Tab-separated table of C-alpha atoms in Angstrom:
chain	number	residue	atom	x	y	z
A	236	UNK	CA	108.236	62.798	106.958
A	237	UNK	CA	108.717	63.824	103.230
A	238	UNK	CA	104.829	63.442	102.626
A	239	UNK	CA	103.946	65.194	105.930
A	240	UNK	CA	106.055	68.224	105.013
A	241	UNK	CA	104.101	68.088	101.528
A	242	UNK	CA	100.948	68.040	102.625
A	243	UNK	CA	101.941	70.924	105.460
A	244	UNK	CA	102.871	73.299	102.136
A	245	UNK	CA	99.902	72.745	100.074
A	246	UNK	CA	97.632	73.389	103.224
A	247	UNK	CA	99.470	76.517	104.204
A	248	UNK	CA	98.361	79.529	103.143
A	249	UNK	CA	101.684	80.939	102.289
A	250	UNK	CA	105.357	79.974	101.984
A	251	UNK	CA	106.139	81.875	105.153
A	252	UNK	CA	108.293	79.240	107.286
A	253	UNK	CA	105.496	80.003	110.496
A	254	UNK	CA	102.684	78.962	108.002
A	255	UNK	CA	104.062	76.108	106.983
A	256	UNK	CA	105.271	75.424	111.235
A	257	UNK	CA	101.665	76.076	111.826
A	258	UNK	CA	100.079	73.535	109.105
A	259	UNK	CA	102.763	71.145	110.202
A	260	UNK	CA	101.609	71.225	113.635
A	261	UNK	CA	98.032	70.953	112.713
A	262	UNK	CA	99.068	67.951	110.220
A	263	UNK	CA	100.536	66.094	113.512
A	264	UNK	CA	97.769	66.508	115.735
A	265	UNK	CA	95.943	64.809	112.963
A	266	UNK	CA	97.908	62.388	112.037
A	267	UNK	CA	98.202	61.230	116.172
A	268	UNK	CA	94.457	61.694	116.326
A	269	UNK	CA	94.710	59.062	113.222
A	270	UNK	CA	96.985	56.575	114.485
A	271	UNK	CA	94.644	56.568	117.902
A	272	UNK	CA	91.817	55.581	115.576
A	273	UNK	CA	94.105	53.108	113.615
A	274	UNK	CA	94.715	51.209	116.950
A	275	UNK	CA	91.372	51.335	118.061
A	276	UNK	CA	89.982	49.782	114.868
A	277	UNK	CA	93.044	47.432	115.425
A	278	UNK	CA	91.703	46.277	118.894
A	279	UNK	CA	88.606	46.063	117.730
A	280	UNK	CA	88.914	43.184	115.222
A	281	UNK	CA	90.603	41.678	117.643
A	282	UNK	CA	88.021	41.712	119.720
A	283	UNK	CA	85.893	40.607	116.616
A	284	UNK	CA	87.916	37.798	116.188
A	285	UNK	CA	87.431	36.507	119.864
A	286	UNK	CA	90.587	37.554	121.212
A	287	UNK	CA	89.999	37.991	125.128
A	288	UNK	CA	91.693	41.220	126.897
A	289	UNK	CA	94.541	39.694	128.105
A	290	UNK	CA	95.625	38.704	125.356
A	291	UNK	CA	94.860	41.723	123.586
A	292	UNK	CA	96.669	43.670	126.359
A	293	UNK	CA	99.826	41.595	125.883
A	294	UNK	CA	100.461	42.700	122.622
A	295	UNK	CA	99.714	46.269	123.879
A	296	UNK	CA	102.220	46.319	126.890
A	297	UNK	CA	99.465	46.386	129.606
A	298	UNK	CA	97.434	44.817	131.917
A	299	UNK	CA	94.250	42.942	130.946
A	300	UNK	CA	92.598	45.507	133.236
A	301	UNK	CA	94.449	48.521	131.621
A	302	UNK	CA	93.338	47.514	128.296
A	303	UNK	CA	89.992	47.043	128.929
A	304	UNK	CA	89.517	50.192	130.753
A	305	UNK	CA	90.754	52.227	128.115
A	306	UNK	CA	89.187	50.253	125.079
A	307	UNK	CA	85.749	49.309	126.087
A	308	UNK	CA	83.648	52.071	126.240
A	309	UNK	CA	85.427	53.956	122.696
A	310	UNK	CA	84.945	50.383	120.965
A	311	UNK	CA	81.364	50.697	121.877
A	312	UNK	CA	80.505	53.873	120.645
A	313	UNK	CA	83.200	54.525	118.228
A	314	UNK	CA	82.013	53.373	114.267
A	315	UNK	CA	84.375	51.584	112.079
A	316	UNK	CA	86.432	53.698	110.131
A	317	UNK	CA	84.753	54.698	106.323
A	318	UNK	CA	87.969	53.585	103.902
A	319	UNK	CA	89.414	56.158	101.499
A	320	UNK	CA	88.649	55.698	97.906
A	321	UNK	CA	89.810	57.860	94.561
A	322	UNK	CA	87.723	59.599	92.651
A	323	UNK	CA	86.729	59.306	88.589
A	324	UNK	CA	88.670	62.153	87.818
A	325	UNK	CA	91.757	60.898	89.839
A	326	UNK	CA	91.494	57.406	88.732
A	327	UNK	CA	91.604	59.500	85.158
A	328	UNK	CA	94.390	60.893	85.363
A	329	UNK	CA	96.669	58.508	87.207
A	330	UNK	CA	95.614	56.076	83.934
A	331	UNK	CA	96.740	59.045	81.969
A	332	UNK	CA	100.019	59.916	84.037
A	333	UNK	CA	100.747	55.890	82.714
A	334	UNK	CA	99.936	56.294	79.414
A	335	UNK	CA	102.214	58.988	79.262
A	336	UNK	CA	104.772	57.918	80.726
A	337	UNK	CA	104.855	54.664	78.158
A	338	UNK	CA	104.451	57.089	75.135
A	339	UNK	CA	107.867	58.395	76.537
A	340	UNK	CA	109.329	54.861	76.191
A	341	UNK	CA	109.832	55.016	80.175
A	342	UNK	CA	109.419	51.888	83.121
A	343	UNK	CA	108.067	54.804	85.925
A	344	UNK	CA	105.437	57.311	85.534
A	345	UNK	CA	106.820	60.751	86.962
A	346	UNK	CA	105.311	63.787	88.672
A	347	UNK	CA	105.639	65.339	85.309
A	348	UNK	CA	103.771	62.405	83.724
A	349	UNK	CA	101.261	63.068	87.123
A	350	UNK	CA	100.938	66.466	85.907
A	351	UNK	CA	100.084	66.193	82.324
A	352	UNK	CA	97.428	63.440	83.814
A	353	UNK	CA	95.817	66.038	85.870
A	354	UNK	CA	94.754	67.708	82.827
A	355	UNK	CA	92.520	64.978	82.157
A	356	UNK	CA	89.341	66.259	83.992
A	357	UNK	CA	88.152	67.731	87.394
A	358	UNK	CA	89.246	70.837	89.238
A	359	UNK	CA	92.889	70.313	88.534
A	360	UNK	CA	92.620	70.480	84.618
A	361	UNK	CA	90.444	74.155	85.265
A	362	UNK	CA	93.018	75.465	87.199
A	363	UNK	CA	95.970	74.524	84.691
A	364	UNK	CA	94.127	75.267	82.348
A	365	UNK	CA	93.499	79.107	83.621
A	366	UNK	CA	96.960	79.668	84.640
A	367	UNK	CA	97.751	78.365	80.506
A	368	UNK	CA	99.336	75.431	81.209
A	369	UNK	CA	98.778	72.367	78.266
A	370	UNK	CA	99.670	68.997	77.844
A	371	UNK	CA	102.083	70.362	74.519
A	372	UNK	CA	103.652	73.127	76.709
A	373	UNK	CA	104.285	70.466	80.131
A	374	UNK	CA	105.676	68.177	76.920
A	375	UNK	CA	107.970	70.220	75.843
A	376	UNK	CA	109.418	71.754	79.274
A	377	UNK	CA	109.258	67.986	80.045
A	378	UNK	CA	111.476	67.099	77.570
A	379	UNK	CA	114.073	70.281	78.079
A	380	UNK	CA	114.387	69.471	81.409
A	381	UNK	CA	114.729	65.427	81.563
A	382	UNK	CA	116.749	62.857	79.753
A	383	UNK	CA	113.966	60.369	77.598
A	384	UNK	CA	115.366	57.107	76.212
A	385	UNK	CA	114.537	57.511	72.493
A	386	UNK	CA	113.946	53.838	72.113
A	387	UNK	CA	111.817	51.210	74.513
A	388	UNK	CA	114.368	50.434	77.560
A	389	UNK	CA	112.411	48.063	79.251
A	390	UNK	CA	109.490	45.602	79.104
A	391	UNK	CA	106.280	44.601	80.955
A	392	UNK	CA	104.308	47.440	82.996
A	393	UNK	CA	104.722	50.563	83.724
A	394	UNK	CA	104.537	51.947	87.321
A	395	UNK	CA	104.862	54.354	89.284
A	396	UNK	CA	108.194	56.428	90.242
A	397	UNK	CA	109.236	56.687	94.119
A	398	UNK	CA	108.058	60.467	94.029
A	399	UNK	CA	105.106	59.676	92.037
A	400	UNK	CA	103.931	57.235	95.062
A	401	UNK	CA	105.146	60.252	97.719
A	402	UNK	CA	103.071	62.457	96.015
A	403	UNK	CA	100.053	60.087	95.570
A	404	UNK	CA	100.654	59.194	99.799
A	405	UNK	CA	100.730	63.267	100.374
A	406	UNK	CA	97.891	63.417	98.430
A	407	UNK	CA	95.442	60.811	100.374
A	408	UNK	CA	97.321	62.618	103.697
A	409	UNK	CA	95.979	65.805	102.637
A	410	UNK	CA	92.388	64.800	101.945
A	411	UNK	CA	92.192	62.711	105.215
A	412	UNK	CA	93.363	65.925	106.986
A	413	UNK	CA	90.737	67.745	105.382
A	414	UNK	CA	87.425	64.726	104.911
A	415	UNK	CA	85.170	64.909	107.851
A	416	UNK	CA	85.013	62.354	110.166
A	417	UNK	CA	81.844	61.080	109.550
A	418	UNK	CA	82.403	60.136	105.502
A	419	UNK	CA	84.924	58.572	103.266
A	420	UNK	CA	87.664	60.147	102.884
A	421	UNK	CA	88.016	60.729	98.700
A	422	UNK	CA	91.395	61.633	97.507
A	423	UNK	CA	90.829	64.169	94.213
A	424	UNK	CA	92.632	65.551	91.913
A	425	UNK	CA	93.249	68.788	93.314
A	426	UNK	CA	94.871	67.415	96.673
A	427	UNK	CA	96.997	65.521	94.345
A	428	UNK	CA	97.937	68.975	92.426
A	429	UNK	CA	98.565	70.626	95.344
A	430	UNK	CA	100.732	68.161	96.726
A	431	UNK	CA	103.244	67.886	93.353
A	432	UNK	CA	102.958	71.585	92.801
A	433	UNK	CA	104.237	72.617	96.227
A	434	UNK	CA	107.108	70.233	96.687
A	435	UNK	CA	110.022	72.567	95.915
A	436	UNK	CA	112.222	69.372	94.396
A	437	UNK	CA	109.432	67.480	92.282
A	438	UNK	CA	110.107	67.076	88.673
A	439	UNK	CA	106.527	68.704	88.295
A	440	UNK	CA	107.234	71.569	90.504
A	441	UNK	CA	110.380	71.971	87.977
A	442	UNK	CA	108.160	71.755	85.059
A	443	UNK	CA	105.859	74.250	86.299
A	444	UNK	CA	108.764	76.739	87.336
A	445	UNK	CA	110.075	76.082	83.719
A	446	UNK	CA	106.672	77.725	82.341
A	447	UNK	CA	106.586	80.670	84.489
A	448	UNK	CA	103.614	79.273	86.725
A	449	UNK	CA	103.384	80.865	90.267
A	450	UNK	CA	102.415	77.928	92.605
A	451	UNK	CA	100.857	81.261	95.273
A	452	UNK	CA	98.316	80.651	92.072
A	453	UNK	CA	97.637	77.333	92.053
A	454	UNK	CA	97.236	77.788	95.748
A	455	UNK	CA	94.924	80.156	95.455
A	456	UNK	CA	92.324	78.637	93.266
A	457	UNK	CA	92.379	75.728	94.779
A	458	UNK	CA	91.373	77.184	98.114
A	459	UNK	CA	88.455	76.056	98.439
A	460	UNK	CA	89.197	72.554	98.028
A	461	UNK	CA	91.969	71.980	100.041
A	462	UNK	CA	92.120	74.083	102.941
A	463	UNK	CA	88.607	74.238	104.849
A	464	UNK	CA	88.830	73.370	108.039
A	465	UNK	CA	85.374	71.203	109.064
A	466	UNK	CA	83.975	70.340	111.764
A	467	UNK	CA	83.054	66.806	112.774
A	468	UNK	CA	80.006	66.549	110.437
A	469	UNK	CA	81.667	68.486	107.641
A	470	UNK	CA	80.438	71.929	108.064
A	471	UNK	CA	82.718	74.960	109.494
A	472	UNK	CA	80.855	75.609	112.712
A	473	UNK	CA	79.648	78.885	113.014
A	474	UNK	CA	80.008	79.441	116.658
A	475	UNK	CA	82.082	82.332	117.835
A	476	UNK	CA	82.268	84.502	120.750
A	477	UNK	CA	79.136	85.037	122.626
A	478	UNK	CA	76.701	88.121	121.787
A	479	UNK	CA	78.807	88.640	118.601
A	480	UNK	CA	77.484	88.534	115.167
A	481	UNK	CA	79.403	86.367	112.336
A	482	UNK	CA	79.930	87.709	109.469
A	483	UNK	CA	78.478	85.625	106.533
A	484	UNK	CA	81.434	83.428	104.735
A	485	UNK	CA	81.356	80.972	101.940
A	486	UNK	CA	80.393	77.452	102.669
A	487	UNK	CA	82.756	76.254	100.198
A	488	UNK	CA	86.044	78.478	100.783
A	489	UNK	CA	85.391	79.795	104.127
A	490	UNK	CA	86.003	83.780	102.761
A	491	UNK	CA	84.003	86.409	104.093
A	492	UNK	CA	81.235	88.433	102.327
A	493	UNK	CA	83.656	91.878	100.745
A	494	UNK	CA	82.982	94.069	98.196
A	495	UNK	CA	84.877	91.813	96.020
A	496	UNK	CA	83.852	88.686	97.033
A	497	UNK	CA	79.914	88.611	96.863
A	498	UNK	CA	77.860	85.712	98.358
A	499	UNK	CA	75.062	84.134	97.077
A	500	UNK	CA	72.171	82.693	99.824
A	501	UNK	CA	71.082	78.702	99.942
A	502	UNK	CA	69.398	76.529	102.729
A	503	UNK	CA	71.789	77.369	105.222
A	504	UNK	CA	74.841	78.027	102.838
A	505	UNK	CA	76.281	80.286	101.344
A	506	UNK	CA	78.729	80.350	97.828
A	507	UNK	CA	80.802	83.383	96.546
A	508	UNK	CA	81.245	84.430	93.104
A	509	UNK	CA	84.976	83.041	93.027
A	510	UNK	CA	83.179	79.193	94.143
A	511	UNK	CA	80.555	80.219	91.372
A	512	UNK	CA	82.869	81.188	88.891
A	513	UNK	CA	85.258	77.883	89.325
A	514	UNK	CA	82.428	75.563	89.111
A	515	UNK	CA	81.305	77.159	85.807
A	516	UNK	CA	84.490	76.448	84.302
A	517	UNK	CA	84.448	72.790	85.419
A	518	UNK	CA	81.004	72.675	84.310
A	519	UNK	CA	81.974	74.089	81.111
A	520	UNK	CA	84.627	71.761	80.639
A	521	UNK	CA	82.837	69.118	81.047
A	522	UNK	CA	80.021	69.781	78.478
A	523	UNK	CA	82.625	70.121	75.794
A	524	UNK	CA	83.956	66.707	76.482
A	525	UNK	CA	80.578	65.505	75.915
A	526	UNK	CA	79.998	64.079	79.249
């Protein structure tokens, strides 16, 4: 429940309690829509493995029949599930959050260890970095706020905290949510900032507080990687109400064209200059790290 209400802040678009009541309700649907799919895929390698439909329907509580009616026909045109995989720059900084966390003589990696990680690389080290957030400055707060053995306490590896692994779970939650059905779903690391930034108890939230961060912020910038609702093949659909005109929006975001928020024309997309100017940053970034 813990990750669900996670993910259901960092996909609402405010901190109103009916936001958040309305991403949690769209975060069930979901995650029953899920579990459907989980089952199927379930019955299928069953099925794969040469199990007949009675037996199969034993273990499901109905009637060889029952089972068959209801699971033939979606096994057939149904495709196996794509798995979820982590990208480079989340891979980055979860090797980071450890490294951290050892340099701090510690046996678990915490959401403050997560968050000096995310300033690695990607999307999540542009937006701390715009809203002035360092690794030196989440150090320090770090250290304020939390009680660091001054010597090694323990031996062998270092893992993982409980809330570390909650926010990791949110984080994979939030980008299945949000991945379209039809591709892998690739947990980043801006589902993962989201996720420790807008849990009101993590130890990164209170390290973020401690520097004067706004979370509405965070949020905000990372819009348009988070919170776009897709259609099945990943593209908001553009149907509305008959014999009415759309207004042109941002492929990536989903905003409307304003006076403030120009677009910019592709094959069938568009970007606005808030997309443009985030990906120049990243870009930027990444051409001073020499890669």
């Amino acid at each position: 429940m813990a990750q669900l209400i996670q993910a259901a802040h960092a996909r609402a678009t405010s901190d109103d309690p009916l936001d958040v009541l309305d991403a949690v309700l769209t975060l069930a649907r979901d995650v029953s829509a899920r579990s459907d799919a989980a089952v199927d895929q379930a019955v299928r390698q069953a099925r794969e493995a040469g199990y007949s439909w009675t037996v199969i329907g034993e273990r499901l509580g109905v009637s060889r029949q029952a089972a068959r009616q209801r699971y033939a026909d979606r096994l057939a045109q149904a495709p196996a599930p794509i798995g979820l995989i982590r990208g480079r720059d989340l891979e980055a900084a979860l090797a980071a959050a450890l490294a951290a966390a050892e340099a701090d003589h510690l046996a678990e990696a915490g959401t403050e260890h997560i968050l000096l990680g995310l300033l690695t690389d990607g999307v999540a080290a542009a937006t701390l970095e715009q809203l002035g957030v360092s690794r030196d400055k989440i150090r320090d707060a770090s250290h304020r706020l939390f009680d660091y053995p001054s010597e090694p306490t323990h031996e062998g590896r270092t893992v993982f905290s409980a809330e570390a692994q909650a926010a990791l779970a949110g984080a994979e939650q939030l980008a299945t949510e949000r991945t379209p059905t039809c591709e892998p779903v690739a947990v980043t690391t801006p589902q993962l900032l989201a996720v420790v930034a807008t849990n009101p108890g993590s130890r990164a939230r209170r390290v973020l507080n401690d520097l004067g961060v706004d979370v509405a912020d965070i949020k905000r910038l990372l819009h348009c990687y988070i919170n776009v609702p897709r259609t099945p093949f990943g593209r908001r659909s553009r149907r509305g109400r008959p014999g009415k005109k759309q207004a042109d929006r941002c492929s990536f975001c989903g905003h409307a064209r304003s006076e403030e928020r120009r677009l910019v024309a592709g094959p069938d997309v568009w970007i606005c200059s808030e997309c443009v100017a985030m990906c120049s940053e990243i870009l930027a970034q990444s051409t001073e790290a020499g890669t």
